[in-house]
XYZ file of C-alpha atoms in Angstrom:
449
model
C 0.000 0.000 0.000
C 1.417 3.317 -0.781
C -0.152 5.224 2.122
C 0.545 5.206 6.187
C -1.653 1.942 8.005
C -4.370 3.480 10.075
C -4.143 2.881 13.838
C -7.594 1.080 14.778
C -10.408 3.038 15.341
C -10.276 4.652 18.967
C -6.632 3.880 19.620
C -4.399 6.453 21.407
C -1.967 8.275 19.577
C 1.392 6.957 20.579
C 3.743 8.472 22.709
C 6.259 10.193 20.099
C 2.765 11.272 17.937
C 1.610 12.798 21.069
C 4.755 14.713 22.041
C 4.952 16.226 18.458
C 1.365 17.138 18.375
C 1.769 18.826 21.008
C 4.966 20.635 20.650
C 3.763 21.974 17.120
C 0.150 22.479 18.150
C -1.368 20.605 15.193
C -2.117 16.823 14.198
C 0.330 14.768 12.038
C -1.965 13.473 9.547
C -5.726 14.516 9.751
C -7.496 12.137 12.330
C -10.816 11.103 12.032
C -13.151 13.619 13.658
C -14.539 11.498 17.190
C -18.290 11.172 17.659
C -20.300 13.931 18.402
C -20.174 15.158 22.265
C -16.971 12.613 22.571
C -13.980 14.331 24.624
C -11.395 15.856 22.265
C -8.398 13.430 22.386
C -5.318 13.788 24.621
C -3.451 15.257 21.533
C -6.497 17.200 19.999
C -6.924 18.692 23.373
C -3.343 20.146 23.315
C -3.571 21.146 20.171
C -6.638 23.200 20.669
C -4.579 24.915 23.774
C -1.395 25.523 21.603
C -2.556 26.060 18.491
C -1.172 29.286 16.264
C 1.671 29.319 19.317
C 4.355 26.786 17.884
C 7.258 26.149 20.085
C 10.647 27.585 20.051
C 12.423 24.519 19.235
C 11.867 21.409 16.443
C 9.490 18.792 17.435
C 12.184 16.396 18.700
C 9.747 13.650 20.953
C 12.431 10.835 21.593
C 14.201 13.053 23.799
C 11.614 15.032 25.632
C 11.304 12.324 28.070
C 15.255 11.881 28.746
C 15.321 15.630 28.828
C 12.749 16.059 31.027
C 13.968 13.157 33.322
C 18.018 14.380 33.522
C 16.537 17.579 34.569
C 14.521 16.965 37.228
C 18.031 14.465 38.654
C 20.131 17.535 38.274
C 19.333 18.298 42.542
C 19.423 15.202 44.082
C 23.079 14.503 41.560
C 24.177 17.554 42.889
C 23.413 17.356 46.456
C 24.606 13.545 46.729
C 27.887 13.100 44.676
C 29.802 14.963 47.310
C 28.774 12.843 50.232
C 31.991 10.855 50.110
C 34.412 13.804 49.799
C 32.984 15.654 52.571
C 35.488 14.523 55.269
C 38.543 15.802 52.699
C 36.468 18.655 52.418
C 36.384 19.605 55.941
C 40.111 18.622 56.347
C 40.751 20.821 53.578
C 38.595 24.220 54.869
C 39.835 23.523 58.444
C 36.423 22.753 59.796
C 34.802 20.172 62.028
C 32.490 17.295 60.302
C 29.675 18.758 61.825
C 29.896 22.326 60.630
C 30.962 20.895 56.923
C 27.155 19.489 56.855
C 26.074 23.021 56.395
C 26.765 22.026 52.688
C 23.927 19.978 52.860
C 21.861 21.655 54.819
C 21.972 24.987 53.285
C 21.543 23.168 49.714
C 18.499 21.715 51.085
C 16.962 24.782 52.683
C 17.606 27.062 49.561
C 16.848 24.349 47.316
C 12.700 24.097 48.976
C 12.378 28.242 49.315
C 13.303 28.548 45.673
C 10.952 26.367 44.107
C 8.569 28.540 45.185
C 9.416 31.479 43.437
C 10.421 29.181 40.543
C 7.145 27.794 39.873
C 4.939 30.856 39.645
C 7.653 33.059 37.349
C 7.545 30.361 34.961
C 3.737 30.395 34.589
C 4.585 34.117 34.404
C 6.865 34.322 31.578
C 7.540 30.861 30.236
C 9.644 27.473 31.314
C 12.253 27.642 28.511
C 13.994 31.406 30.242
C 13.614 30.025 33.856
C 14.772 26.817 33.214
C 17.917 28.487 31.518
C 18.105 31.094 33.584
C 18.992 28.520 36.639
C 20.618 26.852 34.804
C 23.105 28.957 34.226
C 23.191 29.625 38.549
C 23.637 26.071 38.814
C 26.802 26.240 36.696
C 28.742 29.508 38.196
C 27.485 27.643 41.936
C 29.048 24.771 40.701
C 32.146 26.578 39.192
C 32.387 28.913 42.975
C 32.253 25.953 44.686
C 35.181 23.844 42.772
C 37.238 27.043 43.202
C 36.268 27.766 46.826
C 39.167 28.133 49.373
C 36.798 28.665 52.580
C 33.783 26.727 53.713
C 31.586 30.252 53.619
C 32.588 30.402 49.846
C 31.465 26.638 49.321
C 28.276 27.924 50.927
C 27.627 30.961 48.173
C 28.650 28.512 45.578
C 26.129 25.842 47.245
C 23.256 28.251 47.142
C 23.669 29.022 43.834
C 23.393 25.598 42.725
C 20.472 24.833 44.733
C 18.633 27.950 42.966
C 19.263 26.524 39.803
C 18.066 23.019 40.795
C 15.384 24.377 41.961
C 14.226 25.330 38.722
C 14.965 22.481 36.666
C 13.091 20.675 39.571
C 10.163 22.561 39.596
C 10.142 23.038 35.451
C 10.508 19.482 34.177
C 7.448 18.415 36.336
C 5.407 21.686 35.158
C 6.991 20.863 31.355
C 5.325 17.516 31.743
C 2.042 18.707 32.975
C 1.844 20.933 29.721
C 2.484 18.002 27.298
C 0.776 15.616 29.114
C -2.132 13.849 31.005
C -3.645 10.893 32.467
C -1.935 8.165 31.434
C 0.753 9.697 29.679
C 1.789 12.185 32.928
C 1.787 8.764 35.105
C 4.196 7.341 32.999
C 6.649 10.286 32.244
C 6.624 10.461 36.384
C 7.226 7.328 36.587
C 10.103 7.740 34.414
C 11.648 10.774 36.236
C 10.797 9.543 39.573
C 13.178 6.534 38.432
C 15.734 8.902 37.534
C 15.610 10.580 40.787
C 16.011 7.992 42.893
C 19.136 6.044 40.297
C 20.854 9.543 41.286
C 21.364 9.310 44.582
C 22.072 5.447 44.050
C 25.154 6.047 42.051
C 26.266 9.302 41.897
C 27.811 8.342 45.622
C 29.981 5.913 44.229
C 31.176 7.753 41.479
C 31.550 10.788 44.286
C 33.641 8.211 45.719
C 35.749 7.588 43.072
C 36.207 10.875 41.709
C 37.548 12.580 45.123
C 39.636 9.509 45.864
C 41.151 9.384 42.126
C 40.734 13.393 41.380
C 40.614 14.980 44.607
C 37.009 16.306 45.685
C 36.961 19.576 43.518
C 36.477 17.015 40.543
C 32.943 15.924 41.723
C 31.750 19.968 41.258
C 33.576 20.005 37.260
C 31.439 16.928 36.799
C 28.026 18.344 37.870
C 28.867 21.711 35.669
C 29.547 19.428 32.570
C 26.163 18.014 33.841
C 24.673 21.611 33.854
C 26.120 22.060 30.307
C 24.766 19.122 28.760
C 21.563 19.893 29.812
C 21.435 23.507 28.601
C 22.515 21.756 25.023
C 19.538 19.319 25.556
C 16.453 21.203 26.995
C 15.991 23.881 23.821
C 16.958 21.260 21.293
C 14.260 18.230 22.514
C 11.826 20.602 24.980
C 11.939 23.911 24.314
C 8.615 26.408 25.332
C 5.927 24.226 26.611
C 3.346 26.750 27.402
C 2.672 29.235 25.115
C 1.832 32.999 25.856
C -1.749 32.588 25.961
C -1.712 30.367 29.021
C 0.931 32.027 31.026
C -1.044 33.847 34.074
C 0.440 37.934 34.750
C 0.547 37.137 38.808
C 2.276 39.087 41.196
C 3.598 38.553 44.720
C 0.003 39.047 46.073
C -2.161 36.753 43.598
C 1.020 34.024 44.333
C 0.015 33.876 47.620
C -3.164 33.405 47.527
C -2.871 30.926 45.005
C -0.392 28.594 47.430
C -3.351 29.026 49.694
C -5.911 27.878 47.659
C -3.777 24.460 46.712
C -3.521 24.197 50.156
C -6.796 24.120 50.744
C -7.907 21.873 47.752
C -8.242 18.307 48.633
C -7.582 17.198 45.430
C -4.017 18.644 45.691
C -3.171 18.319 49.266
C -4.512 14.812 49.525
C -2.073 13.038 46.608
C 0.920 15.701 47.564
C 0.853 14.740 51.344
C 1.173 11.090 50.649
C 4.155 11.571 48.207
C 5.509 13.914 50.536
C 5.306 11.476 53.810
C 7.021 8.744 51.915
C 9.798 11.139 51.001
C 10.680 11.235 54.412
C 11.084 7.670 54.573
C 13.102 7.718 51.545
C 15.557 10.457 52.780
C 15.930 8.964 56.598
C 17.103 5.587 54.406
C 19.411 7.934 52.528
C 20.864 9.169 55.819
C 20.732 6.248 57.820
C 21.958 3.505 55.569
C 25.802 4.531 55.457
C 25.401 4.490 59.587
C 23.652 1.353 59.555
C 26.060 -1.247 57.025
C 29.078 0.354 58.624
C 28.650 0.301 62.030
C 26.124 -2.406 62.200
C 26.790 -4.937 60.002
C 30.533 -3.907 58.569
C 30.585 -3.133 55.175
C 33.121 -0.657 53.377
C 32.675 2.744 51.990
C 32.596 1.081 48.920
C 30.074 -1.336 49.473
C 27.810 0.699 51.122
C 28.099 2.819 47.406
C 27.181 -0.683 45.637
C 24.252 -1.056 48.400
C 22.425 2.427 47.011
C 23.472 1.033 43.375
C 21.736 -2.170 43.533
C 18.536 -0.444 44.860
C 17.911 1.895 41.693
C 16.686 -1.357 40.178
C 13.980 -1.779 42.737
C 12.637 1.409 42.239
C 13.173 1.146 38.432
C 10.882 -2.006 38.663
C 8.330 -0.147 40.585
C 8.468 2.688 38.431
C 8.337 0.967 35.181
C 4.729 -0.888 36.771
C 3.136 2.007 38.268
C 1.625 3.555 35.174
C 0.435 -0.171 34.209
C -0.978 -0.571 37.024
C -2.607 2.770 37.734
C -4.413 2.391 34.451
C -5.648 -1.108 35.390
C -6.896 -0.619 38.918
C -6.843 2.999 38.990
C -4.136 5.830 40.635
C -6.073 5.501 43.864
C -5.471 1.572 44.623
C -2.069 2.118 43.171
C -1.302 4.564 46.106
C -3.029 2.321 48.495
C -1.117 -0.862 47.900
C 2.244 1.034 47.836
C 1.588 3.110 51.201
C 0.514 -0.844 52.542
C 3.537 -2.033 51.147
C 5.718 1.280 53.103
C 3.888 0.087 56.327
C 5.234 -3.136 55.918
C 8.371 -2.563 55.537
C 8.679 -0.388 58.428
C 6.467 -2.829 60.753
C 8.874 -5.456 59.873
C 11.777 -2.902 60.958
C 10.556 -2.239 64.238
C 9.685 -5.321 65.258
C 13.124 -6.613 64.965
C 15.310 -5.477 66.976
C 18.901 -6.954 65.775
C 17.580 -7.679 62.072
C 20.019 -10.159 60.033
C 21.286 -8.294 56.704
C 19.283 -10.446 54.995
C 16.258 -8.997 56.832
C 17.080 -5.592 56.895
C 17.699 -6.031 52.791
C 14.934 -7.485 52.379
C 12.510 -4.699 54.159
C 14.750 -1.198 52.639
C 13.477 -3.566 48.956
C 9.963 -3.339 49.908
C 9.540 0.350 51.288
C 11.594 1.137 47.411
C 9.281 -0.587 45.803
C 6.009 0.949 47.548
C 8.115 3.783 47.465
C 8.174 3.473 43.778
C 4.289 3.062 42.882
C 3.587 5.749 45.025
C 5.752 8.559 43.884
C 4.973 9.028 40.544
C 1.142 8.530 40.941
C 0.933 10.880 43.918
C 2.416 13.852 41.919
C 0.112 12.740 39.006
C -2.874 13.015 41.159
C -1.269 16.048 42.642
C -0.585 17.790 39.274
C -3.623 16.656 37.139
C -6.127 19.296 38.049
C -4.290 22.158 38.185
C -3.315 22.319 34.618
C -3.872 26.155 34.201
C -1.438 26.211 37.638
C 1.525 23.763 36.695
C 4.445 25.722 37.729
C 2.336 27.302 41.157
C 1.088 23.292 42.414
C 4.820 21.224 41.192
C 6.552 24.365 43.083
C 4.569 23.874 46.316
C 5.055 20.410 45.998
C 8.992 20.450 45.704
C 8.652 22.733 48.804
C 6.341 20.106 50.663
C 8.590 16.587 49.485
C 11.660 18.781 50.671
C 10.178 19.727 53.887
C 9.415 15.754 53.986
C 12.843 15.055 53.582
C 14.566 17.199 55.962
C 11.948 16.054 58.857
C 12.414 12.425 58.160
C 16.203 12.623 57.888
C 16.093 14.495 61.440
C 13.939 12.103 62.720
C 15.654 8.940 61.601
C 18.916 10.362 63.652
C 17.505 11.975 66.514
C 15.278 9.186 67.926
C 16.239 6.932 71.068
C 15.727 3.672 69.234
C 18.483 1.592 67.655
C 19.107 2.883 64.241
C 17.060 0.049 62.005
C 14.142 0.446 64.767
C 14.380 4.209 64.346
C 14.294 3.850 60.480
C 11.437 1.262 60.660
C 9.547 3.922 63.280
C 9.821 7.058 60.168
C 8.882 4.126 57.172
C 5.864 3.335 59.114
C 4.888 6.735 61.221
C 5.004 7.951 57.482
C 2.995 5.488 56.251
C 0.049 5.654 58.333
C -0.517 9.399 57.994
C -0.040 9.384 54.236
C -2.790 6.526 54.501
C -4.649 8.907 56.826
C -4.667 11.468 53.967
C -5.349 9.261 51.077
C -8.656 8.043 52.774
C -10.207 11.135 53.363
C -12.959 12.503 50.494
C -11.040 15.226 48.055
C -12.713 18.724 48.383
C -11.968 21.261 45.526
C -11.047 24.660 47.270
C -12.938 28.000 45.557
C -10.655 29.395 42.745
C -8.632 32.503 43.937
C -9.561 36.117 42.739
């Protein structure tokens, strides 16, 4: 036949077709018009929202979703590749251990205020500038900091690069709200929620090896070339996803009241609590873990990297079956059965006090993997509603995961229970309230003026 086969009637465009459609605002062939009163299509229904407003850069889908993914990784790369070197660091700046975790702390703190301000200036005037614009803060932190010959200049350079990561962060969930939906945004989270978590899974290890073959400046070159690779990538397979007629003129005042009415809208606060509450499990493991196989059971610096390595395939498995999944029995049950399987875990932790390795392996496997079917459906759910509002609701959530994170990491380390009983107490306190959330009825709050 000398013309394209037809997809069968009522099939979904597929993923690339999508993409493109909606990067160019118009279909690739002229589809069949759908039956009176039927719901425009998910790539008719862009269309109609972008149309006459074609993007700044080619219609490139096969790397929107790697794009979108290595840009949302760019903070938690960033903020975990220089765990290893931060004892030469300290030796090096004359400083104790303790005050050389300010570079942490202040890269987290920065890192949740900025996505605030992120979010809303990109619904303002476009993703593509903000996105750039950190980037390019992400690369002079990261150039301050590999130059820095005093802990208070690693700090300037520290808080540059959380700005910028703050924006990709923020952007490349907002990027995927504008190009997709329903299914499709479930499984492009999915995707960069796998991402996320491989990041601070290996990027330790190669910290490791960098600042013991390089010295630890070389871990800060590495995340600029990261920073540069990504400001080659984003205009070339991304570029403007939301086009001038759906950018909302808001100042500080209309901002405001626009955090508080997410915060008062079930359908928001509901989904971005439970993903939240499970980031605090996920970040005490994070802190916890190196603690835990030294001191308890005896492994290296090098094997605890290989221990975070291995369990990026967990949460790749769970990623990769969350969309299915969520379009068989629905986002809801999805959440459910990973919270249960969160609770588990952490029941199992508690309850033993001494755990074998085998044990303890086996329960850190199944909070990832609950871990992992709740993420990416939880910030679906979170994100779906608010389409008009991408950039305000995925900044409030960064703020409200990161705020997750810093609690449960305290929490894991401060409490008077032996360390896999303290990180079994977070997996399951966590659990329960994010449960608690995700059974109460959704209320939409009144838009704001």
């Amino acid at each position: 036949m000398s013309g394209p086969v037809r997809p069968p009637e009522g099939a979904a465009p597929s993923l690339g077709e999508d993409v493109a459609q909606r990067q160019v605002g118009a279909p690739t062939s002229g589809p069949a018009r759908p039956p009176e009163g039927a719901a425009p299509s998910l790539g008719e229904d862009v269309a109609q929202r972008q149309a006459g407003t074609p993007t700044s850069a080619p219609a490139r889908p096969r790397g929107v979703l790697p794009t979108l993914a290595a840009s949302a990784a760019l903070a938690t790369f960033a903020s975990s590749i220089i765990l290893p070197a931060l004892p030469a660091m300290a030796q090096a700046f004359g400083v104790s251990d303790a005050a050389m975790n300010a570079a942490l702390s202040v890269f987290l703190l920065v890192f949740a205020l900025a996505q605030l301000v992120a979010g809303p200036l990109a619904d303002r005037v476009g993703r593509r500038p903000v996105i750039l614009a950190g980037l390019c803060a992400f690369l002079a932190g990261s150039l301050v900091c590999a130059t820095a010959d005093s802990l208070a200049v690693l700090l300037v350079g520290r808080a540059l690069q959380a700005c910028g990561a703050a924006a990709t962060a923020v952007l490349a969930r907002a990027a995927a709200r504008d190009l997709f939906e329903g299914a499709m945004l479930t499984r492009l989270l999915g995707l960069i929620m796998v991402v996320m978590a491989a990041a601070p899974g290996f990027s330790p290890l190669a910290g490791g090896v960098l600042a013991q073959g390089l010295g630890w400046r070389s871990a800060f070159y590495v995340v600029a070339l990261y920073c540069l690779l990504l400001a080659w990538l984003y205009p070339r397979f991304v570029g403007e996803t939301l086009p001038p007629a759906r950018r909302r003129q808001l100042g500080p005042g209309p901002v405001v009241a626009g955090y508080a009415t997410l915060l008062r809208d079930g359908r928001f606060v509901r989904p971005a609590l439970a993903g939240a509450l499970v980031y605090a499990g996920l970040f005490a493991l994070f802190g916890s873990a190196p603690l835990i196989l030294i001191q308890e059971y005896g492994h290296t610096v090098l094997q605890v990297g290989l221990f975070f390595a291995a369990t990026v395939f967990v949460v790749f498995g769970a990623g990769t079956l969350a969309p299915r999944l969520a379009g068989r029995t629905g986002a809801p049950a999805t959440l459910a059965v990973g919270l249960a399987l969160t609770l588990l875990a952490g029941a199992a932790l508690v309850a033993w006090t001494a755990p074998p390795f085998a044990a303890y392996v086996a329960a850190v496997c199944i909070f990832l993997f609950g871990m992992g079917l709740v993420s990416p459906v939880a910030t679906a759910m979170a994100l779906g509603p608010f389409g008009d509002r991408a950039g305000l609701a995925s900044a409030l959530l960064g703020f409200v995961q990161m705020a997750s994170a810093a609690a449960g990491t305290a929490l894991a380390t401060s409490l008077a229970l032996p360390r896999t009983q303290a990180l079994g107490a977070v997996f399951a306190a966590a659990a329960l309230l994010a449960l608690g959330c995700h059974r109460r009825r959704p209320r939409a709050a009144p838009a704001a003026s």
